[in-house]
Short mmCIF file of C-alpha atoms in Angstrom, two decimals:
data_model
loop_
_atom_site.label_atom_id
_atom_site.label_comp_id
_atom_site.label_asym_id
_atom_site.label_seq_id
_atom_site.Cartn_x
_atom_site.Cartn_y
_atom_site.Cartn_z
CA MET A 1 -73.06 -11.62 37.92
CA ASP A 2 -71.58 -13.05 34.73
CA TYR A 3 -73.44 -10.56 32.52
CA THR A 4 -72.51 -7.72 34.84
CA TRP A 5 -68.86 -8.72 34.63
CA ILE A 6 -69.02 -8.98 30.84
CA PHE A 7 -70.61 -5.55 30.32
CA PHE A 8 -68.32 -3.99 32.91
CA ASN A 9 -65.24 -5.34 31.14
CA ILE A 10 -66.48 -4.15 27.76
CA PHE A 11 -66.95 -0.66 29.21
CA VAL A 12 -63.50 -0.76 30.84
CA ILE A 13 -61.81 -1.96 27.64
CA LEU A 14 -63.43 0.69 25.43
CA SER A 15 -62.80 3.45 27.98
CA SER A 16 -59.18 2.43 28.42
CA ILE A 17 -58.41 2.19 24.70
CA PHE A 18 -60.08 5.52 23.91
CA GLY A 19 -58.98 7.36 27.06
CA ASP A 20 -55.34 6.24 27.25
CA THR A 21 -54.82 6.70 23.51
CA THR A 22 -56.26 10.20 23.77
CA ILE A 23 -53.93 10.96 26.70
CA LEU A 24 -50.88 9.86 24.69
CA VAL A 25 -51.87 11.76 21.53
CA ALA A 26 -52.84 14.91 23.45
CA SER A 27 -49.64 14.98 25.50
CA ILE A 28 -47.14 13.97 22.80
CA LYS A 29 -48.49 15.62 19.65
CA TYR A 30 -50.50 18.58 20.94
CA ASN A 31 -48.87 19.33 24.34
CA ALA A 32 -52.33 19.51 25.87
CA PHE A 33 -51.08 19.09 29.46
CA THR A 34 -49.82 22.35 30.98
CA LEU A 35 -48.16 20.51 33.85
CA HIS A 36 -44.53 20.00 34.75
CA LYS A 37 -42.78 17.97 32.07
CA SER A 38 -41.75 15.27 34.56
CA ILE A 39 -45.38 14.85 35.67
CA VAL A 40 -46.50 14.61 32.03
CA THR A 41 -43.86 11.96 31.34
CA VAL A 42 -45.11 9.79 34.22
CA ILE A 43 -48.69 10.28 32.98
CA GLN A 44 -47.62 9.03 29.54
CA HIS A 45 -45.96 5.92 30.98
CA LEU A 46 -49.01 5.26 33.13
CA ALA A 47 -51.22 5.45 30.01
CA VAL A 48 -48.92 2.98 28.22
CA CYS A 49 -49.14 0.68 31.25
CA ASP A 50 -52.95 0.80 31.24
CA LEU A 51 -53.05 0.07 27.50
CA LEU A 52 -50.66 -2.83 27.99
CA SER A 53 -52.88 -4.21 30.73
CA THR A 54 -55.99 -3.82 28.59
CA PHE A 55 -54.56 -5.51 25.49
CA GLY A 56 -52.98 -8.20 27.65
CA TYR A 57 -56.36 -8.87 29.24
CA ILE A 58 -58.03 -9.01 25.79
CA ALA A 59 -55.39 -11.47 24.56
CA ASP A 60 -55.66 -13.52 27.76
CA VAL A 61 -59.44 -13.89 27.50
CA SER A 62 -59.32 -14.50 23.73
CA LEU A 63 -56.75 -17.28 24.03
CA LYS A 64 -58.66 -18.88 26.87
CA LEU A 65 -61.78 -18.94 24.71
CA ALA A 66 -59.71 -20.43 21.88
CA GLY A 67 -58.52 -23.24 24.16
CA TRP A 68 -54.83 -22.38 24.07
CA GLU A 69 -54.64 -22.26 27.85
CA ASP A 70 -55.81 -25.87 28.15
CA LEU A 71 -53.16 -26.90 25.66
CA ASN A 72 -50.46 -25.17 27.72
CA HIS A 73 -49.38 -23.39 24.58
CA VAL A 74 -45.94 -21.84 24.88
CA PHE A 75 -47.08 -18.53 23.38
CA TYR A 76 -49.83 -18.21 25.96
CA LYS A 77 -47.76 -19.27 28.94
CA GLU A 78 -44.57 -17.39 28.20
CA PHE A 79 -45.73 -14.23 26.47
CA ILE A 80 -49.37 -13.29 27.00
CA VAL A 81 -49.43 -14.01 30.73
CA TYR A 82 -46.07 -12.28 31.16
CA LEU A 83 -47.27 -9.26 29.17
CA TYR A 84 -50.45 -8.98 31.22
CA VAL A 85 -48.82 -9.46 34.62
CA ILE A 86 -45.89 -7.10 34.05
CA SER A 87 -48.25 -4.11 33.88
CA HIS A 88 -49.67 -4.91 37.32
CA PRO A 89 -46.78 -3.68 39.51
CA VAL A 90 -46.07 -0.74 37.20
CA SER A 91 -49.64 0.51 37.57
CA PHE A 92 -49.06 0.53 41.35
CA ILE A 93 -45.62 2.16 41.33
CA PHE A 94 -46.30 5.05 38.93
CA PRO A 95 -48.97 6.71 41.13
CA ALA A 96 -46.43 6.62 43.98
CA VAL A 97 -43.82 8.19 41.70
CA LEU A 98 -46.37 10.81 40.63
CA THR A 99 -47.04 11.94 44.21
CA MET A 100 -43.34 11.97 45.11
CA LEU A 101 -42.49 14.04 42.04
CA LYS A 102 -45.21 16.59 42.80
CA LEU A 103 -44.03 16.83 46.42
CA LEU A 104 -40.46 17.53 45.29
CA ILE A 105 -41.66 20.09 42.72
CA VAL A 106 -43.59 21.99 45.40
CA LYS A 107 -40.77 21.76 47.94
CA PHE A 108 -37.92 22.56 45.52
CA PRO A 109 -39.48 24.62 42.71
CA PHE A 110 -36.22 26.13 41.44
CA HIS A 111 -34.43 22.79 41.21
CA ALA A 112 -37.49 21.27 39.51
CA ARG A 113 -37.10 23.68 36.60
CA LEU A 114 -33.86 21.91 35.67
CA TRP A 115 -35.44 18.48 35.48
CA SER A 116 -35.70 17.20 31.94
CA LYS A 117 -37.97 14.75 30.18
CA ARG A 118 -34.95 12.53 29.59
CA ASN A 119 -34.37 12.09 33.31
CA ALA A 120 -38.06 11.35 33.86
CA HIS A 121 -37.99 8.73 31.10
CA LEU A 122 -34.90 7.15 32.69
CA VAL A 123 -36.67 6.85 36.05
CA CYS A 124 -39.75 5.34 34.40
CA GLY A 125 -37.57 2.99 32.36
CA PHE A 126 -35.86 1.78 35.54
CA ILE A 127 -39.31 1.03 37.02
CA TRP A 128 -40.25 -0.99 33.93
CA ILE A 129 -37.01 -2.99 34.20
CA LEU A 130 -37.58 -3.53 37.91
CA SER A 131 -41.08 -4.83 37.29
CA LEU A 132 -39.77 -7.51 34.92
CA ALA A 133 -39.07 -9.65 37.97
CA TYR A 134 -42.64 -9.51 39.25
CA PRO A 135 -44.03 -12.29 37.01
CA ILE A 136 -41.73 -14.66 38.92
CA ASN A 137 -44.63 -14.62 41.35
CA ILE A 138 -46.56 -16.69 38.78
CA ARG A 139 -44.00 -19.47 39.13
CA LEU A 140 -44.44 -19.36 42.89
CA ASP A 141 -48.22 -19.21 42.74
CA PRO A 142 -49.53 -22.22 44.66
CA LYS A 143 -52.49 -22.41 42.30
CA ASN A 144 -50.11 -24.21 39.95
CA LEU A 145 -50.22 -27.10 42.43
CA ASP A 146 -53.23 -29.27 43.13
CA ALA A 147 -54.90 -27.88 46.26
CA SER A 148 -58.06 -29.98 45.92
CA SER A 149 -56.76 -32.77 48.13
CA PRO A 150 -57.05 -32.69 51.94
CA SER A 151 -54.69 -30.33 53.76
CA SER A 152 -52.82 -33.26 55.30
CA ASP A 153 -51.88 -34.52 51.82
CA LEU A 154 -50.54 -31.19 50.54
CA PRO A 155 -46.76 -31.09 50.12
CA PRO A 156 -44.70 -28.69 52.27
CA SER A 157 -43.69 -26.82 49.11
CA PHE A 158 -47.32 -25.78 48.67
CA TYR A 159 -47.35 -23.82 51.91
CA LEU A 160 -43.92 -22.36 51.25
CA ARG A 161 -44.98 -21.09 47.86
CA LEU A 162 -48.24 -19.88 49.38
CA ASP A 163 -46.42 -17.77 51.96
CA VAL A 164 -43.90 -16.35 49.46
CA SER A 165 -46.59 -15.52 46.92
CA ARG A 166 -48.73 -13.87 49.60
CA ALA A 167 -45.76 -11.86 50.90
CA LEU A 168 -44.89 -10.59 47.41
CA GLY A 169 -48.49 -9.64 46.69
CA LEU A 170 -48.87 -7.91 50.04
CA ALA A 171 -45.63 -5.96 49.65
CA GLY A 172 -46.44 -5.02 46.06
CA THR A 173 -49.76 -3.59 47.25
CA LEU A 174 -49.05 -1.99 50.62
CA VAL A 175 -45.68 -0.37 49.84
CA PRO A 176 -46.95 1.76 46.90
CA LEU A 177 -50.20 2.44 48.75
CA SER A 178 -48.32 3.65 51.83
CA ILE A 179 -46.07 5.86 49.73
CA VAL A 180 -49.07 7.40 47.98
CA ILE A 181 -50.89 8.13 51.25
CA VAL A 182 -47.85 9.56 53.06
CA THR A 183 -46.60 11.68 50.16
CA SER A 184 -50.10 13.00 49.45
CA ALA A 185 -50.43 14.14 53.07
CA LEU A 186 -46.99 15.75 52.94
CA LEU A 187 -47.87 17.36 49.62
CA ILE A 188 -50.96 19.03 51.05
CA PHE A 189 -49.00 20.17 54.11
CA GLU A 190 -46.17 21.54 51.97
CA ALA A 191 -48.56 23.31 49.61
CA VAL A 192 -50.30 25.08 52.49
CA LYS A 193 -46.93 26.06 53.98
CA VAL A 194 -45.73 27.51 50.66
CA VAL A 195 -48.88 29.60 50.30
CA ARG A 196 -48.59 30.97 53.84
CA LYS A 197 -44.86 31.61 53.62
CA ARG A 198 -44.65 33.25 50.21
CA GLY A 199 -48.09 34.78 50.17
CA ASN A 200 -48.60 33.89 46.52
CA ARG A 201 -51.10 31.66 44.88
CA LEU A 202 -50.19 28.04 44.27
CA LYS A 203 -51.03 26.48 40.94
CA LEU A 204 -53.85 24.15 41.90
CA GLU A 205 -54.18 22.35 38.57
CA GLY A 206 -51.25 19.96 38.99
CA LEU A 207 -51.87 19.63 42.72
CA MET A 208 -55.51 18.63 42.25
CA THR A 209 -54.55 16.15 39.51
CA VAL A 210 -52.04 14.36 41.72
CA ILE A 211 -54.30 14.40 44.81
CA ALA A 212 -57.30 13.08 42.84
CA THR A 213 -55.15 10.34 41.30
CA SER A 214 -53.86 9.37 44.74
CA VAL A 215 -57.30 9.24 46.36
CA VAL A 216 -58.85 7.16 43.56
CA PHE A 217 -55.83 4.85 43.44
CA SER A 218 -56.00 4.26 47.21
CA ILE A 219 -59.71 3.42 47.08
CA LEU A 220 -59.31 1.01 44.16
CA VAL A 221 -56.23 -0.77 45.54
CA LEU A 222 -57.26 -1.09 49.19
CA PRO A 223 -59.40 -4.26 48.66
CA GLN A 224 -56.37 -6.05 47.24
CA GLY A 225 -54.34 -5.23 50.36
CA VAL A 226 -57.11 -6.59 52.60
CA PHE A 227 -57.37 -9.69 50.42
CA TYR A 228 -53.66 -10.54 50.64
CA ALA A 229 -53.59 -9.76 54.37
CA HIS A 230 -56.55 -11.89 55.52
CA TYR A 231 -58.20 -13.99 52.80
CA TYR A 232 -55.48 -15.18 50.40
CA HIS A 233 -55.04 -18.62 52.03
CA GLN A 234 -58.78 -19.26 52.06
CA VAL A 235 -59.30 -18.56 48.36
CA ILE A 236 -56.19 -20.46 47.23
CA GLU A 237 -57.03 -23.53 49.33
CA ALA A 238 -60.55 -23.49 47.85
CA ASN A 239 -62.16 -23.74 51.28
CA GLY A 240 -62.69 -20.07 52.03
CA ALA A 241 -65.87 -18.46 53.23
CA LYS A 242 -68.26 -16.60 50.96
CA SER A 243 -66.99 -13.30 52.36
CA ALA A 244 -63.51 -14.11 51.03
CA GLN A 245 -64.88 -14.86 47.57
CA ARG A 246 -66.96 -11.67 47.58
CA LEU A 247 -63.92 -9.63 48.51
CA PHE A 248 -61.98 -11.32 45.71
CA ASN A 249 -64.72 -10.33 43.23
CA VAL A 250 -64.71 -6.75 44.50
CA MET A 251 -60.93 -6.68 44.15
CA GLU A 252 -61.19 -7.84 40.54
CA TYR A 253 -63.72 -5.11 39.74
CA MET A 254 -61.55 -2.45 41.38
CA LEU A 255 -58.36 -3.50 39.60
CA ARG A 256 -60.11 -3.53 36.24
CA ALA A 257 -61.49 -0.03 36.88
CA ASN A 258 -58.00 1.21 37.76
CA VAL A 259 -56.86 0.94 34.13
CA MET A 260 -59.44 3.38 32.77
CA VAL A 261 -60.10 5.91 35.52
CA ASN A 262 -57.14 8.23 34.84
CA PHE A 263 -58.71 9.66 31.68
CA PHE A 264 -61.73 10.87 33.65
CA ILE A 265 -59.51 12.32 36.40
CA TYR A 266 -57.46 14.35 33.91
CA SER A 267 -60.60 15.52 32.12
CA LEU A 268 -61.91 16.97 35.38
CA THR A 269 -58.72 18.37 36.91
CA VAL A 270 -56.50 19.47 33.97
CA THR A 271 -57.99 22.56 32.33
CA SER A 272 -55.77 22.45 29.24
CA PHE A 273 -56.64 18.79 28.60
CA ARG A 274 -60.34 19.53 29.03
CA LYS A 275 -60.08 22.41 26.53
CA PHE A 276 -58.32 20.09 24.10
CA LEU A 277 -61.16 17.57 24.36
CA LEU A 278 -63.81 20.28 23.85
CA GLU A 279 -61.99 21.66 20.82
CA ARG A 280 -61.69 18.21 19.26
CA ALA A 281 -65.37 17.53 19.98
CA HIS A 282 -66.32 20.82 18.32
CA GLN A 283 -64.17 19.99 15.29
CA LEU A 284 -65.80 16.58 15.05
CA LYS A 285 -69.24 18.19 15.22
CA THR A 286 -68.28 20.68 12.54
CA ALA A 287 -66.88 17.92 10.34
CA ILE A 288 -70.13 15.96 10.64
CA CYS A 289 -72.36 18.99 10.07
CA CYS A 290 -70.42 21.04 7.58
CA GLY A 291 -68.08 18.77 5.66
CA GLU A 292 -65.02 16.69 6.22
CA GLU A 293 -62.62 19.59 6.65
CA GLY A 294 -64.99 21.72 8.67
CA ASN A 295 -64.69 24.59 6.18
CA ILE A 296 -67.74 26.03 4.45
CA ASP A 297 -67.66 26.71 0.73
CA ILE A 298 -70.08 29.63 0.88
CA GLU A 299 -71.01 29.63 -2.80
CA ARG A 300 -71.64 25.91 -2.86
CA LEU A 301 -73.65 26.14 0.35
CA LYS A 302 -75.79 28.99 -1.06
CA THR A 303 -76.41 27.04 -4.22
CA ASP A 304 -77.25 23.77 -2.47
CA ILE A 305 -79.60 25.33 0.10
CA CYS A 306 -81.29 28.04 -1.97
CA CYS A 307 -81.18 26.89 -5.52
CA GLY A 308 -81.79 23.15 -5.40
CA GLU A 309 -79.47 20.20 -5.65
CA LYS A 310 -78.49 21.03 -9.23
CA GLY A 311 -78.04 24.72 -8.55
CA ASN A 312 -80.46 25.76 -11.31
CA ILE A 313 -81.02 29.48 -10.67
CA GLU A 314 -83.69 29.75 -13.37
CA ARG A 315 -85.62 26.96 -11.67
CA LEU A 316 -85.51 28.93 -8.43
CA LYS A 317 -86.66 32.05 -10.26
CA ALA A 318 -89.61 30.17 -11.79
CA MET A 319 -90.59 28.56 -8.49
CA ILE A 320 -90.29 31.60 -6.23
CA CYS A 321 -90.62 34.66 -8.42
CA CYS A 322 -93.16 33.16 -10.82
CA GLY A 323 -92.06 35.20 -13.78
CA GLY A 324 -91.99 38.54 -11.99
CA GLU A 325 -89.45 41.26 -12.52
CA GLY A 326 -87.72 40.74 -9.16
CA ASN A 327 -83.98 40.78 -8.95
CA ILE A 328 -82.95 37.14 -8.62
CA GLU A 329 -79.52 37.98 -7.26
CA ARG A 330 -81.08 40.19 -4.63
CA LEU A 331 -83.56 37.42 -3.81
CA GLU A 332 -80.76 34.87 -3.42
CA THR A 333 -78.81 37.22 -1.19
CA ALA A 334 -81.86 38.04 0.91
CA ILE A 335 -82.69 34.39 1.49
CA CYS A 336 -79.17 33.14 2.21
CA CYS A 337 -77.35 36.02 3.80
CA GLY A 338 -79.86 38.46 5.27
CA GLU A 339 -81.46 41.59 3.89
CA GLU A 340 -78.25 43.58 3.68
CA GLY A 341 -76.41 40.94 1.70
CA ASN A 342 -73.45 40.88 4.04
CA ILE A 343 -72.17 37.37 4.66
CA ASP A 344 -71.15 36.57 8.20
CA ILE A 345 -69.41 33.22 7.81
CA GLU A 346 -69.57 32.22 11.47
CA ARG A 347 -73.19 33.31 11.78
CA LEU A 348 -74.18 31.40 8.66
CA LYS A 349 -72.22 28.37 9.81
CA THR A 350 -74.02 28.40 13.17
CA ALA A 351 -77.41 29.05 11.66
CA ILE A 352 -77.40 26.45 8.90
CA CYS A 353 -74.95 23.74 9.90
CA CYS A 354 -74.67 23.58 13.63
CA GLY A 355 -77.83 24.99 15.17
CA GLY A 356 -78.32 28.25 16.97
CA LYS A 357 -80.28 31.37 16.10
CA PRO A 358 -80.50 31.77 12.30
CA PRO A 359 -80.81 35.05 10.41
CA SER A 360 -84.31 36.36 10.08
CA ALA A 361 -84.42 35.85 6.31
CA VAL A 362 -83.44 32.23 6.71
CA GLU A 363 -86.23 31.80 9.23
CA LYS A 364 -88.66 33.27 6.75
CA MET A 365 -87.44 30.94 4.02
CA ALA A 366 -87.73 27.91 6.35
CA THR A 367 -91.30 28.93 7.22
#
């Protein structure tokens, strides 16, 4: 289990850093999301939240391994834990905001055209400010008290803090989850009604993105709701059944997966983002195969391939023509560019650098 958890976290960390960074770069610099600007803004804030959670988790684990937690270091207690925990409620609220925004866009399409990025950033900023109060739950967490003694010896404040902490965790889980489920159902109903009423096609790209995000979010968050509702007391009091501990482990896996899954959802449901990824992958392949800039210097390529590393044309003439009266320029053209001597840059690039079907003369030379 320990090795599984380690490898799983490494995969989640790498996927989150690569995926969320790609989402931010693609949406901010290249406008790779052809969705409503308010939806894109929420997606950007959600990516920042996932990155914050990932780096907070890395710092948390690193400082624990360094022993700072045992020393009750101020930096660990007051900054790293706060940084890590603050992203938790935001990652729950933004999917709810995403579904509500999409529902309003479908229901009021003409008003939605007037919504600006600035207003979307203000809403997201208000959510960030609101979530600053969530880490107060750490102060109320009964785990900060000693629960190893018999229940009769536990102070009344333990149970009070236990109930308050459980209530906050349950509300922070079930309220966003309920909003996501209800608004997703209303969104599907409203989308069907719009199609039937207006008789035109609805843009499915943004709809599928929001619905897929909602479904995955609900699946990943549901174990936490069950945990707070039924098993929280058992785990905190350290006398719970094995089923409670197993559910807690499942919850941890699910919450960790929640920070990296959005990249894969957008790759599958947003066509423009998928095209952006394919174009960047092709450019990377070209850069590896054909040079750093991806541009072929045709003369240099002809010389390197046909005439040897030093480009000695007389050496090629001696090796291939063996002193005959053949036209060396014609021979060079026939080998590199085909019998007619017409250079097709894309064809040559595909044939020599990146695979594919090469010209017949090149095949002959390779043979």
